[in-house]
Coordinates of C-alpha atoms in Angstrom, one line a residue:
M1 CA 0.0 0.0 0.0
R2 CA 2.9 2.4 0.7
S3 CA 5.5 1.3 -1.8
L4 CA 7.9 3.5 -3.6
K5 CA 6.4 2.7 -6.9
P6 CA 5.1 5.5 -9.2
I7 CA 1.6 6.7 -8.8
T8 CA -0.5 7.7 -11.8
I9 CA -3.1 10.4 -12.0
F10 CA -5.0 11.3 -15.2
G11 CA -2.3 9.5 -17.1
E12 CA 0.6 11.4 -15.5
S13 CA 3.2 9.3 -13.7
I14 CA 4.7 10.8 -10.5
L15 CA 7.8 9.2 -9.2
P16 CA 9.0 9.1 -5.5
G17 CA 10.7 12.5 -4.8
E18 CA 9.0 14.2 -7.7
N19 CA 6.8 17.2 -7.7
K20 CA 4.2 17.7 -10.4
T21 CA 1.2 19.9 -11.2
I22 CA -1.3 18.2 -13.4
N23 CA -3.6 20.6 -15.3
V24 CA -6.8 18.7 -16.0
E25 CA -9.1 19.9 -18.7
M26 CA -12.5 18.2 -18.2
A27 CA -14.6 20.4 -20.5
R28 CA -14.2 23.9 -22.0
L29 CA -16.4 26.9 -21.4
H30 CA -19.1 27.7 -23.8
T31 CA -16.7 30.2 -25.3
T32 CA -14.3 27.3 -26.1
T33 CA -12.0 28.8 -23.5
K34 CA -9.9 26.2 -21.7
L35 CA -10.6 25.8 -18.0
N36 CA -7.9 23.7 -16.2
I37 CA -8.2 22.2 -12.8
P38 CA -4.7 22.0 -11.2
I39 CA -3.8 18.9 -9.2
I40 CA -0.7 19.6 -7.2
V41 CA 1.3 16.5 -6.2
R42 CA 4.3 16.4 -3.9
R43 CA 6.1 13.1 -3.2
S44 CA 8.8 12.3 -0.7
K45 CA 11.6 9.8 -1.5
Q46 CA 10.5 8.0 1.7
E47 CA 7.6 5.6 1.6
G48 CA 4.4 6.5 3.3
P49 CA 0.7 7.1 2.9
V50 CA -1.0 9.2 0.3
I51 CA -3.2 12.0 1.6
L52 CA -5.5 14.2 -0.4
F53 CA -6.7 17.8 0.5
T54 CA -9.6 19.1 -1.5
A55 CA -11.7 22.2 -1.5
G56 CA -14.2 24.1 -3.7
I57 CA -16.4 21.2 -4.5
H58 CA -19.0 23.9 -4.1
G59 CA -17.5 26.8 -6.1
D60 CA -18.6 29.6 -3.7
E61 CA -17.0 28.0 -0.6
I62 CA -13.9 30.2 -0.7
N63 CA -12.7 29.5 2.9
G64 CA -11.8 25.9 2.2
I65 CA -9.9 27.0 -0.9
E66 CA -8.0 29.4 1.3
I67 CA -7.0 26.6 3.6
V68 CA -5.6 24.5 0.8
R69 CA -3.9 27.5 -0.7
Q70 CA -2.1 28.1 2.6
L71 CA -1.0 24.5 2.8
I72 CA 0.7 25.0 -0.6
S73 CA 2.1 28.5 -0.1
Q74 CA 3.6 27.6 3.3
K75 CA 5.0 24.5 1.8
I76 CA 3.2 22.3 4.3
N77 CA 2.3 20.1 1.3
R78 CA 5.9 19.0 1.0
P79 CA 5.8 15.7 2.9
K80 CA 8.5 14.2 5.1
R81 CA 7.4 10.9 3.8
G82 CA 4.6 9.6 1.5
T83 CA 2.6 11.8 -0.9
I84 CA 0.4 14.9 -0.5
I85 CA -2.1 15.7 -3.3
C86 CA -3.8 19.1 -3.2
I87 CA -6.8 20.1 -5.4
P88 CA -7.6 23.6 -4.2
I89 CA -10.6 24.0 -6.4
I90 CA -12.5 21.0 -7.6
N91 CA -15.5 22.9 -9.0
M92 CA -13.6 25.5 -11.1
Y93 CA -16.7 26.3 -13.0
G94 CA -18.6 27.3 -9.9
F95 CA -15.6 29.2 -8.6
V96 CA -15.4 31.3 -11.8
N97 CA -19.1 32.1 -11.6
R98 CA -19.1 32.5 -7.7
S99 CA -21.7 29.8 -7.7
R100 CA -22.3 26.6 -5.6
E101 CA -23.4 24.5 -8.6
F102 CA -21.9 23.3 -11.8
P103 CA -22.9 25.1 -15.0
D104 CA -25.5 22.3 -15.6
G105 CA -27.2 23.4 -12.3
R106 CA -26.3 20.2 -10.5
D107 CA -24.6 20.0 -7.1
L108 CA -21.3 18.2 -7.7
N109 CA -21.4 16.8 -4.1
R110 CA -24.6 14.9 -5.0
S111 CA -23.3 13.6 -8.3
F112 CA -20.9 10.9 -7.1
P113 CA -20.0 8.2 -8.1
G114 CA -20.9 9.8 -11.4
S115 CA -21.0 8.5 -15.0
K116 CA -18.6 8.6 -17.9
K117 CA -21.4 9.7 -20.2
G118 CA -23.7 11.6 -17.9
S119 CA -24.1 15.3 -17.1
L120 CA -21.1 17.5 -16.8
A121 CA -21.1 17.3 -13.0
S122 CA -21.6 13.5 -13.2
R123 CA -18.7 13.1 -15.7
F124 CA -16.4 15.2 -13.4
A125 CA -17.4 13.2 -10.4
F126 CA -16.7 10.0 -12.3
H127 CA -13.2 11.1 -13.4
I128 CA -12.2 12.4 -9.9
L129 CA -13.3 9.1 -8.3
N130 CA -11.6 6.9 -10.9
E131 CA -8.4 8.9 -11.7
V132 CA -7.4 10.2 -8.3
M133 CA -9.1 8.3 -5.4
P134 CA -7.6 4.8 -6.2
E135 CA -4.2 6.2 -5.1
V136 CA -5.4 7.8 -1.9
H137 CA -5.4 6.5 1.7
Y138 CA -6.6 9.5 3.6
A139 CA -8.4 12.7 2.7
I140 CA -9.7 16.0 4.2
D141 CA -12.4 17.8 2.2
F142 CA -12.8 21.5 3.2
H143 CA -16.2 23.1 3.1
A144 CA -18.0 26.3 4.3
G145 CA -21.7 27.0 5.2
G146 CA -24.0 27.9 2.3
A147 CA -26.7 30.5 1.8
S148 CA -25.3 33.1 4.3
R149 CA -25.0 30.4 7.0
F150 CA -21.8 30.6 9.1
N151 CA -20.4 27.3 10.4
A152 CA -18.3 27.2 13.5
P153 CA -15.1 25.2 12.6
Q154 CA -16.0 21.6 12.9
I155 CA -15.1 18.1 11.6
R156 CA -17.9 15.8 10.4
L157 CA -17.6 12.1 10.3
A158 CA -19.8 9.0 10.3
E159 CA -20.3 7.1 13.5
N160 CA -18.8 3.7 14.3
D161 CA -15.5 4.2 12.5
A162 CA -12.7 3.9 15.0
E163 CA -10.0 5.1 12.6
L164 CA -11.8 8.2 11.5
K165 CA -12.6 8.9 15.2
Q166 CA -8.8 8.9 15.9
L167 CA -8.2 11.2 13.0
A168 CA -10.8 13.6 14.3
D169 CA -9.3 13.5 17.7
V170 CA -5.9 14.4 16.3
F171 CA -7.4 17.2 14.1
N172 CA -9.0 18.6 17.2
A173 CA -11.4 21.1 15.7
P174 CA -13.5 23.1 18.2
F175 CA -16.4 20.8 17.4
T176 CA -16.8 17.3 15.9
L177 CA -20.2 16.3 14.6
Y178 CA -21.4 12.8 13.9
S179 CA -23.0 13.0 10.4
K180 CA -24.2 10.2 8.2
N181 CA -22.6 9.9 4.7
I182 CA -25.1 11.3 2.2
A183 CA -25.9 9.4 -1.0
G184 CA -24.2 11.0 -3.9
S185 CA -21.6 12.8 -1.9
F186 CA -17.8 12.7 -2.4
R187 CA -17.4 11.5 1.2
N188 CA -19.8 8.6 0.7
S189 CA -18.2 7.4 -2.5
S190 CA -14.7 7.7 -1.0
T191 CA -15.7 5.7 2.0
K192 CA -16.8 2.9 -0.3
M193 CA -13.3 2.9 -1.8
N194 CA -11.9 2.6 1.8
V195 CA -10.5 6.1 1.7
K196 CA -10.6 7.6 5.3
M197 CA -12.1 11.1 4.7
L198 CA -12.7 13.8 7.2
L199 CA -15.0 16.6 6.2
F200 CA -14.1 20.1 7.6
E201 CA -16.8 22.8 7.7
G202 CA -16.0 26.4 8.7
G203 CA -17.1 29.9 7.7
K204 CA -19.6 30.8 5.1
S205 CA -19.8 31.0 1.3
L206 CA -18.1 33.9 -0.6
D207 CA -16.1 34.8 2.4
I208 CA -12.6 34.2 3.9
D209 CA -12.5 34.1 7.7
K210 CA -8.9 34.1 9.0
K211 CA -9.7 32.4 12.3
V212 CA -11.6 29.6 10.6
A213 CA -8.8 29.2 8.0
R214 CA -6.3 28.9 10.9
E215 CA -8.3 26.2 12.6
G216 CA -8.3 24.2 9.4
L217 CA -4.7 24.7 8.7
E218 CA -3.5 23.8 12.2
G219 CA -5.8 20.8 12.4
T220 CA -4.4 19.5 9.1
K221 CA -0.8 20.0 10.3
R222 CA -1.6 17.9 13.4
V223 CA -2.9 15.1 11.2
L224 CA 0.2 15.2 9.1
A225 CA 2.4 15.2 12.1
Q226 CA 0.6 12.2 13.5
L227 CA 1.1 10.3 10.2
D228 CA 4.8 11.3 10.4
M229 CA 4.4 13.3 7.1
L230 CA 4.9 16.8 8.4
D231 CA 8.3 18.4 7.7
P232 CA 9.9 19.1 11.1
K233 CA 10.4 22.8 10.2
H234 CA 6.7 23.3 10.6
N235 CA 5.5 23.9 14.2
I236 CA 2.2 22.6 15.3
E237 CA -0.2 24.2 17.8
V238 CA -1.9 22.1 20.4
P239 CA -5.2 23.5 21.5
E240 CA -5.8 23.9 25.2
N241 CA -9.2 22.1 24.9
K242 CA -10.2 18.9 23.3
T243 CA -12.8 18.8 20.5
I244 CA -16.4 18.7 21.6
Y245 CA -18.3 15.8 20.1
I246 CA -21.9 16.5 19.2
E247 CA -24.2 13.5 18.6
K248 CA -27.4 15.4 17.9
S249 CA -28.5 18.9 17.0
N250 CA -31.5 20.8 15.9
W251 CA -32.3 24.0 13.9
V252 CA -34.0 26.9 15.4
R253 CA -36.3 28.5 12.9
A254 CA -37.7 32.0 12.5
K255 CA -41.2 32.4 13.8
C256 CA -41.8 35.5 11.7
S257 CA -40.3 37.3 8.7
G258 CA -38.2 40.4 9.1
M259 CA -34.7 41.8 9.6
L260 CA -32.4 39.5 11.5
H261 CA -30.1 41.0 14.2
D262 CA -27.7 38.3 15.2
L263 CA -26.2 38.7 18.7
N264 CA -23.0 36.8 17.8
T265 CA -23.4 33.6 19.8
I266 CA -21.7 31.4 17.2
G267 CA -19.4 28.8 18.7
T268 CA -20.5 29.5 22.3
F269 CA -22.4 27.5 24.9
V270 CA -25.9 29.0 25.6
T271 CA -28.5 28.1 28.2
K272 CA -32.2 27.6 27.5
G273 CA -33.9 30.9 27.1
T274 CA -30.7 32.8 26.0
V275 CA -31.6 35.5 23.4
L276 CA -29.8 34.5 20.2
A277 CA -31.1 37.3 17.9
L278 CA -33.8 39.8 17.3
I279 CA -36.2 39.9 14.4
T280 CA -37.6 43.3 13.6
D281 CA -39.8 44.8 10.9
P282 CA -38.2 47.5 8.8
F283 CA -40.7 50.1 10.0
G284 CA -40.0 50.1 13.7
K285 CA -43.2 48.5 14.8
F286 CA -42.0 45.3 16.5
E287 CA -39.0 43.4 17.9
R288 CA -39.2 39.7 18.5
K289 CA -36.6 37.7 20.4
V290 CA -35.2 34.4 19.2
K291 CA -34.4 32.3 22.2
A292 CA -32.5 29.1 22.6
P293 CA -35.0 26.2 23.2
N294 CA -32.4 24.2 25.1
D295 CA -28.9 24.3 26.5
G296 CA -26.2 23.7 23.9
Y297 CA -23.5 25.0 21.6
V298 CA -24.4 27.3 18.7
I299 CA -22.6 25.6 15.8
N300 CA -24.2 27.4 12.9
S301 CA -25.9 30.8 12.4
N302 CA -27.7 32.4 9.6
Q303 CA -26.0 35.8 8.9
S304 CA -28.5 36.9 6.3
P305 CA -29.9 40.3 7.3
I306 CA -33.4 39.3 6.1
V307 CA -35.2 36.1 7.0
Y308 CA -38.6 34.6 6.3
E309 CA -40.9 32.7 8.6
G310 CA -39.6 29.1 8.8
D311 CA -36.0 29.9 7.8
A312 CA -33.3 28.0 9.6
I313 CA -31.4 30.6 11.6
F314 CA -29.4 28.7 14.4
H315 CA -28.1 25.2 14.6
L316 CA -27.9 24.2 18.3
S317 CA -26.5 21.0 19.8
T318 CA -28.9 18.9 21.8
S319 CA -26.7 15.9 22.8
L320 CA -22.9 16.1 23.6
V321 CA -20.1 13.7 24.3
G322 CA -17.3 15.1 26.4
T323 CA -16.9 18.7 27.7
K324 CA -15.0 21.8 26.9
S325 CA -13.2 21.5 30.3
N326 CA -11.0 18.7 29.1
R327 CA -7.7 20.5 29.2
I328 CA -4.4 19.3 27.7
E329 CA -1.8 19.9 30.4
K330 CA 1.2 18.4 28.5
P331 CA 1.1 18.9 24.7
E332 CA 3.8 16.2 24.2
A333 CA 1.6 13.7 26.0
Y334 CA -1.3 14.7 23.8
I335 CA 0.7 13.9 20.7
Q336 CA 2.2 10.8 22.2
Q337 CA -1.2 9.3 23.1
F338 CA -1.8 8.3 19.5
N339 CA 1.7 6.9 18.8
D340 CA 0.8 3.3 19.7
I341 CA -2.5 3.2 17.8
E342 CA -2.3 0.5 15.2
I343 CA -3.8 2.5 12.3
F344 CA -0.9 5.0 12.4
K345 CA 1.8 2.3 12.1
T346 CA 3.3 1.6 8.7

């Protein structure tokens, strides 16, 4: 699985110790203009696993693209051992148009495993799955909230997967959510190919949030360090608190239409009855409070200034595993605790 043999992506062979950028042209724009999707491959001469970092599967989720960009610009993608593959923008068409979807109107993240002769999104999904994923052992796919919704930095993974649970512990985002694999998603198809994929969510569409990007970057460095792939020149930050696991959560919905005044509770723990926001009319006639229906963490907030009755405006945890009070007194002990786990041995 981790030999020093060449790997092949879209017909391009990459040898151990070689660096290569593969410019993939799936289809041209309607103007016949070429639109390449760069796949950046960096290989060490030392054997090791292959890890993939992807972003922009939804073209308007810029924050994930920024995280992968920083991995490249800071040379974090140059592995001590093994291979690191970066695809900063999977949906280049959506990125150009500042749109979530493909030009055919389809959601690429609901088009997997795809079809060689299907729609444009389906064809793209097919080629990514068949040309890239057979070489991959681990992956982190970076996302952001859509439709003006801001996600607190979080890892999402399916339950009952011990190896993914260990990876999520090492990544140590502020929150970790148990989330079922969705049919048609990149994560679901990757799981079926035995690729261990974490899904990172943070920030909102068409926005770059420096704090969220830092969480994604540092979590990725911790995973690389644990796999013994991080170049020693890169320092890693060890958070004071362990990730908070959320088993269940519910949306708080607007009870009336109007202008939304968010009180900035994102990422915090609130008690039942805490005022999360105000909804007002534009003419100064009423103000209505949006209150937390239960104790929990606010993991997503709608930052749209205008909402309609029934709109999802806050995502609130209802069932937790662990607490924010778990403190890491000795960073070296935190890193060491995973060293004897069988999945990390090569």
